[in-house]
């Protein structure tokens, strides 16, 4: 049974993680301070290193929490129908619209640095996305010469590009329409195999 103190500690941790995710997405990792996180979360500045050790530890915890949210949202749509393209596209759109998805774009530049503490984690995130997409594709008849792994890389790359364009120009990019177009292209390729 969880004690009141443990529950309060967990609630404080969640408030800190939510505030840090918002700030990292808005300001970037380097420009965000513990004081910023404390002010946004309403939790004392000294509690942050107590929970996470360092700013890097906080960043890794924020990424882990965001990945868990993405996994749970994506998996739910995959389980609804392994061979239904509409479900996959619905899951992708739901992921793009999550507030934490902007965090991954904001921190991408950090992850590209060779000595970045999050580089390995970003590689794992992309591996996970490609693997889930590949598993879905393996249930479908693919055109001759197209392997599920290569198509998964293509789809994930397209979705990441769509997401970045939408974040940069939300008034010019309609993610629902664009993802619908991507879905039609994939569907058209699959129909050539069935037909």
mmCIF file of C-alpha atoms in Angstrom:
data_model
loop_
_atom_site.group_PDB
_atom_site.id
_atom_site.type_symbol
_atom_site.label_atom_id
_atom_site.label_comp_id
_atom_site.label_asym_id
_atom_site.label_seq_id
_atom_site.Cartn_x
_atom_site.Cartn_y
_atom_site.Cartn_z
ATOM 1 C CA UNK A 1 0.000 0.000 0.000
ATOM 2 C CA UNK A 2 1.274 3.449 -0.955
ATOM 3 C CA UNK A 3 1.848 5.858 1.904
ATOM 4 C CA UNK A 4 0.675 9.464 1.735
ATOM 5 C CA UNK A 5 4.301 10.598 1.576
ATOM 6 C CA UNK A 6 5.023 8.317 -1.405
ATOM 7 C CA UNK A 7 1.873 9.522 -3.128
ATOM 8 C CA UNK A 8 2.830 13.170 -2.582
ATOM 9 C CA UNK A 9 6.332 12.455 -3.886
ATOM 10 C CA UNK A 10 4.905 10.815 -7.012
ATOM 11 C CA UNK A 11 2.502 13.727 -7.570
ATOM 12 C CA UNK A 12 5.400 16.203 -7.225
ATOM 13 C CA UNK A 13 7.457 14.156 -9.682
ATOM 14 C CA UNK A 14 4.600 14.193 -12.232
ATOM 15 C CA UNK A 15 4.110 17.962 -11.856
ATOM 16 C CA UNK A 16 7.844 18.516 -12.413
ATOM 17 C CA UNK A 17 7.888 16.212 -15.471
ATOM 18 C CA UNK A 18 4.857 17.913 -17.037
ATOM 19 C CA UNK A 19 6.305 21.393 -16.459
ATOM 20 C CA UNK A 20 9.737 20.408 -17.776
ATOM 21 C CA UNK A 21 8.224 18.806 -20.902
ATOM 22 C CA UNK A 22 6.302 22.013 -21.666
ATOM 23 C CA UNK A 23 9.333 24.219 -21.055
ATOM 24 C CA UNK A 24 11.770 22.041 -23.006
ATOM 25 C CA UNK A 25 9.305 22.098 -25.931
ATOM 26 C CA UNK A 26 8.855 25.896 -25.697
ATOM 27 C CA UNK A 27 12.343 27.105 -24.799
ATOM 28 C CA UNK A 28 14.624 24.182 -25.524
ATOM 29 C CA UNK A 29 16.676 22.160 -23.069
ATOM 30 C CA UNK A 30 19.657 24.503 -22.748
ATOM 31 C CA UNK A 31 17.552 27.610 -22.083
ATOM 32 C CA UNK A 32 15.346 25.980 -19.437
ATOM 33 C CA UNK A 33 16.509 26.298 -15.823
ATOM 34 C CA UNK A 34 15.480 24.533 -12.625
ATOM 35 C CA UNK A 35 14.022 27.877 -11.525
ATOM 36 C CA UNK A 36 11.796 27.885 -14.646
ATOM 37 C CA UNK A 37 10.622 24.345 -13.921
ATOM 38 C CA UNK A 38 9.993 25.142 -10.254
ATOM 39 C CA UNK A 39 7.933 28.209 -11.137
ATOM 40 C CA UNK A 40 5.873 26.359 -13.768
ATOM 41 C CA UNK A 41 5.285 23.263 -11.615
ATOM 42 C CA UNK A 42 4.728 24.990 -8.284
ATOM 43 C CA UNK A 43 7.266 22.618 -6.701
ATOM 44 C CA UNK A 44 10.346 23.915 -4.896
ATOM 45 C CA UNK A 45 13.556 24.214 -6.916
ATOM 46 C CA UNK A 46 15.401 21.948 -4.462
ATOM 47 C CA UNK A 47 12.963 19.103 -5.099
ATOM 48 C CA UNK A 48 13.990 18.812 -8.739
ATOM 49 C CA UNK A 49 17.541 17.483 -8.200
ATOM 50 C CA UNK A 50 16.222 15.381 -5.307
ATOM 51 C CA UNK A 51 13.879 13.576 -7.741
ATOM 52 C CA UNK A 52 16.094 13.517 -10.843
ATOM 53 C CA UNK A 53 19.692 14.119 -9.744
ATOM 54 C CA UNK A 54 20.577 16.631 -12.444
ATOM 55 C CA UNK A 55 19.168 18.562 -15.360
ATOM 56 C CA UNK A 56 20.280 15.734 -17.646
ATOM 57 C CA UNK A 57 18.457 13.241 -15.414
ATOM 58 C CA UNK A 58 15.323 15.395 -15.649
ATOM 59 C CA UNK A 59 15.619 15.511 -19.447
ATOM 60 C CA UNK A 60 15.972 11.735 -19.694
ATOM 61 C CA UNK A 61 12.971 11.246 -17.399
ATOM 62 C CA UNK A 62 10.900 13.661 -19.515
ATOM 63 C CA UNK A 63 11.845 11.755 -22.672
ATOM 64 C CA UNK A 64 11.019 8.414 -21.061
ATOM 65 C CA UNK A 65 7.616 9.699 -19.929
ATOM 66 C CA UNK A 66 6.900 11.073 -23.407
ATOM 67 C CA UNK A 67 7.920 7.809 -25.076
ATOM 68 C CA UNK A 68 5.607 5.895 -22.730
ATOM 69 C CA UNK A 69 2.711 8.201 -23.697
ATOM 70 C CA UNK A 70 3.470 7.703 -27.383
ATOM 71 C CA UNK A 71 3.797 3.932 -27.039
ATOM 72 C CA UNK A 72 0.487 3.617 -25.239
ATOM 73 C CA UNK A 73 -1.334 5.805 -27.771
ATOM 74 C CA UNK A 74 0.237 4.100 -30.777
ATOM 75 C CA UNK A 75 -0.227 0.585 -29.432
ATOM 76 C CA UNK A 76 -3.916 1.212 -28.772
ATOM 77 C CA UNK A 77 -4.496 2.052 -32.428
ATOM 78 C CA UNK A 78 -2.401 -0.884 -33.633
ATOM 79 C CA UNK A 79 -4.369 -3.341 -31.510
ATOM 80 C CA UNK A 80 -7.698 -2.166 -32.948
ATOM 81 C CA UNK A 81 -6.970 -3.786 -36.278
ATOM 82 C CA UNK A 82 -3.584 -4.971 -37.437
ATOM 83 C CA UNK A 83 -4.444 -4.844 -41.129
ATOM 84 C CA UNK A 84 -6.487 -1.641 -41.226
ATOM 85 C CA UNK A 85 -4.666 1.349 -42.640
ATOM 86 C CA UNK A 86 -7.244 3.784 -41.275
ATOM 87 C CA UNK A 87 -6.427 2.729 -37.718
ATOM 88 C CA UNK A 88 -2.720 3.291 -38.280
ATOM 89 C CA UNK A 89 -3.298 6.769 -39.718
ATOM 90 C CA UNK A 90 -5.667 7.625 -36.839
ATOM 91 C CA UNK A 91 -2.965 6.568 -34.384
ATOM 92 C CA UNK A 92 -0.338 8.652 -36.148
ATOM 93 C CA UNK A 93 -2.569 11.737 -36.167
ATOM 94 C CA UNK A 94 -3.361 11.265 -32.469
ATOM 95 C CA UNK A 95 0.377 11.142 -31.739
ATOM 96 C CA UNK A 96 1.089 14.291 -33.729
ATOM 97 C CA UNK A 97 -1.558 16.190 -31.807
ATOM 98 C CA UNK A 98 -0.201 15.259 -28.372
ATOM 99 C CA UNK A 99 1.367 18.297 -26.690
ATOM 100 C CA UNK A 100 4.531 16.307 -25.947
ATOM 101 C CA UNK A 101 5.142 15.558 -29.639
ATOM 102 C CA UNK A 102 6.575 19.066 -30.106
ATOM 103 C CA UNK A 103 9.196 18.152 -27.527
ATOM 104 C CA UNK A 104 10.734 15.593 -29.885
ATOM 105 C CA UNK A 105 11.149 18.179 -32.630
ATOM 106 C CA UNK A 106 12.536 20.802 -30.244
ATOM 107 C CA UNK A 107 15.103 18.400 -28.817
ATOM 108 C CA UNK A 108 16.118 16.873 -32.157
ATOM 109 C CA UNK A 109 18.980 19.352 -32.578
ATOM 110 C CA UNK A 110 20.248 18.344 -29.118
ATOM 111 C CA UNK A 111 20.084 14.681 -30.105
ATOM 112 C CA UNK A 112 22.099 15.256 -33.289
ATOM 113 C CA UNK A 113 25.154 16.380 -31.317
ATOM 114 C CA UNK A 114 27.597 13.427 -31.079
ATOM 115 C CA UNK A 115 28.109 13.873 -27.316
ATOM 116 C CA UNK A 116 24.435 14.503 -26.534
ATOM 117 C CA UNK A 117 23.070 12.688 -23.477
ATOM 118 C CA UNK A 118 19.857 11.996 -25.399
ATOM 119 C CA UNK A 119 21.312 10.790 -28.711
ATOM 120 C CA UNK A 120 21.034 7.116 -27.796
ATOM 121 C CA UNK A 121 17.498 7.625 -26.504
ATOM 122 C CA UNK A 122 16.445 9.238 -29.793
ATOM 123 C CA UNK A 123 17.882 6.302 -31.709
ATOM 124 C CA UNK A 124 15.772 3.995 -29.510
ATOM 125 C CA UNK A 125 12.653 6.125 -30.081
ATOM 126 C CA UNK A 126 13.057 5.903 -33.849
ATOM 127 C CA UNK A 127 13.810 2.175 -33.591
ATOM 128 C CA UNK A 128 10.574 1.690 -31.627
ATOM 129 C CA UNK A 129 8.477 3.660 -34.114
ATOM 130 C CA UNK A 130 9.939 1.766 -37.074
ATOM 131 C CA UNK A 131 9.501 -1.586 -35.325
ATOM 132 C CA UNK A 132 5.839 -0.950 -34.519
ATOM 133 C CA UNK A 133 5.183 0.195 -38.080
ATOM 134 C CA UNK A 134 7.071 -2.814 -39.487
ATOM 135 C CA UNK A 135 5.010 -5.205 -37.341
ATOM 136 C CA UNK A 136 1.834 -3.652 -38.697
ATOM 137 C CA UNK A 137 3.079 -3.874 -42.305
ATOM 138 C CA UNK A 138 3.949 -7.556 -41.950
ATOM 139 C CA UNK A 139 0.207 -8.310 -41.807
ATOM 140 C CA UNK A 140 -0.282 -6.837 -45.276
ATOM 141 C CA UNK A 141 0.591 -8.051 -48.780
ATOM 142 C CA UNK A 142 3.408 -5.793 -49.970
ATOM 143 C CA UNK A 143 4.373 -5.035 -53.576
ATOM 144 C CA UNK A 144 7.141 -7.222 -55.020
ATOM 145 C CA UNK A 145 10.564 -5.925 -54.064
ATOM 146 C CA UNK A 146 9.263 -3.881 -51.101
ATOM 147 C CA UNK A 147 10.210 -5.130 -47.662
ATOM 148 C CA UNK A 148 8.309 -4.147 -44.542
ATOM 149 C CA UNK A 149 11.430 -2.718 -42.907
ATOM 150 C CA UNK A 150 12.229 -0.315 -45.768
ATOM 151 C CA UNK A 151 8.590 0.776 -46.029
ATOM 152 C CA UNK A 152 8.484 1.369 -42.260
ATOM 153 C CA UNK A 153 11.516 3.679 -42.544
ATOM 154 C CA UNK A 154 9.766 5.538 -45.370
ATOM 155 C CA UNK A 155 6.490 5.927 -43.477
ATOM 156 C CA UNK A 156 8.132 7.053 -40.221
ATOM 157 C CA UNK A 157 10.297 9.517 -42.160
ATOM 158 C CA UNK A 158 7.259 10.917 -43.966
ATOM 159 C CA UNK A 159 5.317 11.288 -40.724
ATOM 160 C CA UNK A 160 8.219 13.052 -38.989
ATOM 161 C CA UNK A 161 8.526 15.429 -41.948
ATOM 162 C CA UNK A 162 4.779 16.120 -41.955
ATOM 163 C CA UNK A 163 4.895 16.786 -38.226
ATOM 164 C CA UNK A 164 7.779 19.240 -38.524
ATOM 165 C CA UNK A 165 6.094 21.127 -41.368
ATOM 166 C CA UNK A 166 2.834 21.338 -39.410
ATOM 167 C CA UNK A 167 4.610 22.690 -36.318
ATOM 168 C CA UNK A 168 6.375 25.323 -38.414
ATOM 169 C CA UNK A 169 3.295 26.408 -40.379
ATOM 170 C CA UNK A 170 0.115 25.153 -38.685
ATOM 171 C CA UNK A 171 -1.998 27.572 -40.727
ATOM 172 C CA UNK A 172 -0.707 26.080 -43.999
ATOM 173 C CA UNK A 173 -0.537 22.365 -43.191
ATOM 174 C CA UNK A 174 -3.606 20.255 -42.411
ATOM 175 C CA UNK A 175 -2.206 17.082 -40.818
ATOM 176 C CA UNK A 176 -5.475 15.202 -41.244
ATOM 177 C CA UNK A 177 -5.516 15.898 -44.992
ATOM 178 C CA UNK A 178 -1.815 15.192 -45.473
ATOM 179 C CA UNK A 179 -1.902 11.967 -43.474
ATOM 180 C CA UNK A 180 -5.000 10.979 -45.450
ATOM 181 C CA UNK A 181 -2.995 11.491 -48.643
ATOM 182 C CA UNK A 182 -0.134 9.400 -47.265
ATOM 183 C CA UNK A 183 -2.648 6.705 -46.346
ATOM 184 C CA UNK A 184 -4.100 6.761 -49.890
ATOM 185 C CA UNK A 185 -0.617 6.390 -51.380
ATOM 186 C CA UNK A 186 0.135 3.406 -49.154
ATOM 187 C CA UNK A 187 -3.297 1.940 -49.820
ATOM 188 C CA UNK A 188 -2.844 2.389 -53.576
ATOM 189 C CA UNK A 189 0.448 0.529 -53.455
ATOM 190 C CA UNK A 190 -1.181 -2.287 -51.509
ATOM 191 C CA UNK A 191 -4.149 -2.481 -53.896
ATOM 192 C CA UNK A 192 -1.804 -3.132 -56.811
ATOM 193 C CA UNK A 193 -0.716 -6.293 -55.023
ATOM 194 C CA UNK A 194 -4.278 -7.436 -54.246
ATOM 195 C CA UNK A 195 -5.609 -6.535 -57.686
#
